Short mmCIF file of C-alpha atoms in Angstrom, two decimals:
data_model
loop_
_atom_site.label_atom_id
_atom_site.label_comp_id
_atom_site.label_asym_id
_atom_site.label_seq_id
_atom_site.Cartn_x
_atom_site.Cartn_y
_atom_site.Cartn_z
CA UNK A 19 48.31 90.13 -61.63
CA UNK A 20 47.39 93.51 -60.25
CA UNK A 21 45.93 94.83 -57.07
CA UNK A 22 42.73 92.71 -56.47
CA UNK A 23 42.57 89.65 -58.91
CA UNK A 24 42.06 86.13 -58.23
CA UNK A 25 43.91 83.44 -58.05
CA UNK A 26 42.33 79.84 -58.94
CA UNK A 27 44.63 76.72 -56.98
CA UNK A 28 44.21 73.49 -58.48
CA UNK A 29 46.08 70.99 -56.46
CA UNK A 30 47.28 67.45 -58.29
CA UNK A 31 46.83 68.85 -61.21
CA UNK A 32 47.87 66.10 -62.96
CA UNK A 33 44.93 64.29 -62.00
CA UNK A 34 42.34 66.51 -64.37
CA UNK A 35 40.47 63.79 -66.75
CA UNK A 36 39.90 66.47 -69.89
CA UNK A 37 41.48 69.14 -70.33
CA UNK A 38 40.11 69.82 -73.44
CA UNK A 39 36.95 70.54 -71.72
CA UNK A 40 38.57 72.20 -69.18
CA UNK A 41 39.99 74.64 -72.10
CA UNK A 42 36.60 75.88 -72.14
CA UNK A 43 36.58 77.09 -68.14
CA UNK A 44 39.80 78.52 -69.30
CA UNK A 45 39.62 80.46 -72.11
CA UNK A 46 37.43 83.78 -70.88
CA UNK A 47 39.44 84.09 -68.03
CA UNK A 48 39.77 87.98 -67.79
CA UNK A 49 42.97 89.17 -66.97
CA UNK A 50 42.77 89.74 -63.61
CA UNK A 51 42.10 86.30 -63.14
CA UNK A 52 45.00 83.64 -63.03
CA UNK A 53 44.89 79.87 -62.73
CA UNK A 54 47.71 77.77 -60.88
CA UNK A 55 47.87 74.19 -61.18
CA UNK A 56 50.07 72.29 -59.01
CA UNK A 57 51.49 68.75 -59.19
CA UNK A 58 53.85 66.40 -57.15
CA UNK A 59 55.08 64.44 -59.65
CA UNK A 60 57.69 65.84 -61.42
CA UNK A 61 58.15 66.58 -64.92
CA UNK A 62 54.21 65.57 -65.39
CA UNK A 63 53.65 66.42 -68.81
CA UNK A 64 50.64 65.00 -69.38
CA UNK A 65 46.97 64.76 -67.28
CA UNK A 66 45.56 61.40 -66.39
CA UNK A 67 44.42 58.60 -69.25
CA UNK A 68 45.22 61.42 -71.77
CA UNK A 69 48.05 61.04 -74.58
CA UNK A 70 47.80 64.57 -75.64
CA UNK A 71 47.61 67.19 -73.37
CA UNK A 72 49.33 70.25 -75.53
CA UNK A 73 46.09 72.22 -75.85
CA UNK A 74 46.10 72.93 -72.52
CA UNK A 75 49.68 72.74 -71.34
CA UNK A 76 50.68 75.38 -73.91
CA UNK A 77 48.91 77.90 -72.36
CA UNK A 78 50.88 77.26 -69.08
CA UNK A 79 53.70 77.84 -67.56
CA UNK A 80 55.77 75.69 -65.86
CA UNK A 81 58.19 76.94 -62.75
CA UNK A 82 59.30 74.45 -60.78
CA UNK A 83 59.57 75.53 -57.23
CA UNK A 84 62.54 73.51 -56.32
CA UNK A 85 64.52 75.85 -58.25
CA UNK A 86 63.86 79.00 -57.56
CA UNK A 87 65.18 78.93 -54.06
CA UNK A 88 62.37 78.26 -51.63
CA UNK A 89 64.45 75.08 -49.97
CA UNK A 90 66.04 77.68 -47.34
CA UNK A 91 62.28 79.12 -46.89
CA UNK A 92 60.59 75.56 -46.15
CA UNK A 93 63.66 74.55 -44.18
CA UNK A 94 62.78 77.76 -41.91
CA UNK A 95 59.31 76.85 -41.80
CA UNK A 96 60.00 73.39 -41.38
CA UNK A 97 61.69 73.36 -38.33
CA UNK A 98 59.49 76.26 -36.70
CA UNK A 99 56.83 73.85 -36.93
CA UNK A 100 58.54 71.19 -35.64
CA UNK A 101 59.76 72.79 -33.01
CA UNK A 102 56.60 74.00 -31.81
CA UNK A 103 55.54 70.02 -32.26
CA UNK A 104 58.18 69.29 -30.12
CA UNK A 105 59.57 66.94 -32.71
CA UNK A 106 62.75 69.27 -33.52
CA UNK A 107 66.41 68.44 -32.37
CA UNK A 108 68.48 68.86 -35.73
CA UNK A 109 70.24 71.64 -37.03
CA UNK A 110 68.68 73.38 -39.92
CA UNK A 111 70.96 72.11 -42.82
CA UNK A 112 69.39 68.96 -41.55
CA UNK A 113 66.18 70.65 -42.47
CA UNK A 114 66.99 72.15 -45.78
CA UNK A 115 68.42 68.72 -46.88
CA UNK A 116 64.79 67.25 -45.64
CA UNK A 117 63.39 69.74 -48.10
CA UNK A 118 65.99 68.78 -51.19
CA UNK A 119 65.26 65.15 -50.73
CA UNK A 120 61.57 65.25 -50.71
CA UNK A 121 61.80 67.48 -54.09
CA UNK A 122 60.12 70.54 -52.50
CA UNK A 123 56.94 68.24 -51.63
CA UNK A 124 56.37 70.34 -48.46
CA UNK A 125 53.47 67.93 -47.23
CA UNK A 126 56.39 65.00 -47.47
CA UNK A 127 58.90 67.18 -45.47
CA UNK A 128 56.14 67.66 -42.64
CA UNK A 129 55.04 63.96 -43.01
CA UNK A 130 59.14 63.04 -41.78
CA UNK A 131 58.69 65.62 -39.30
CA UNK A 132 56.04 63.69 -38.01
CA UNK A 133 57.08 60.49 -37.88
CA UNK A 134 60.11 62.12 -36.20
CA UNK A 135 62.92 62.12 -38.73
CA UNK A 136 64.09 65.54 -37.49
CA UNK A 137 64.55 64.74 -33.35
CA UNK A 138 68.30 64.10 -32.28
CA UNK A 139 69.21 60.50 -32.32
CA UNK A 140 71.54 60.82 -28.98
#
């Protein structure tokens, strides 16, 4: 995607009722244009109360966050928000194994931060 496209965010993805109809938004999409859909449940392969979901899902591609590195970057950001919470008092391996358990699900991580999994237990 070039110097001023869009980008479209479609959050729970996995939640869409047709996608065949949806197929229809999708297809004269110019390029400049580019859809994300995002899920928490992983390995989704399929969209609510439908068996077949190919028509869609093979014009996607999936890249599943937790692998490409960004558990050091939400770790970071993690704890900065915590901290200025005041709910911090753990190292930040602490944090980045917050991060790994929860999948990547940064909205769980800051949900533990909250209920003050991340403040020193001494």
């Amino acid at each position: 995607m070039g110097k001023g496209g869009w980008a479209v965010i479609v959050n729970e993805a996995h939640s869409i009722k047709d996608a065949t109809r949806f197929l229809g938004i999708l297809e004269p999409i110019p390029s400049h244009v580019v859809w994300i859909f995002t899920t928490t449940l992983q390995g989704q392969l399929t969209f609510d109360g439908m068996e077949d979901s190919n028509a869609l899902l093979s014009r996607c591609r999936c890249i599943r966050l937790e692998s490409r590195g960004v558990a050091d970057a939400f770790a970071v950001r993690a704890r900065e928000i915590a901290q200025a919470e005041g709910l911090d008092g753990k190292p930040l391996p602490a944090y980045k194994r917050l991060v790994e358990q929860h999948r990547g699900n940064m909205r769980a991580v800051l949900q533990a931060v909250e209920d003050g999994d991340m403040l020193d237990e001494t």
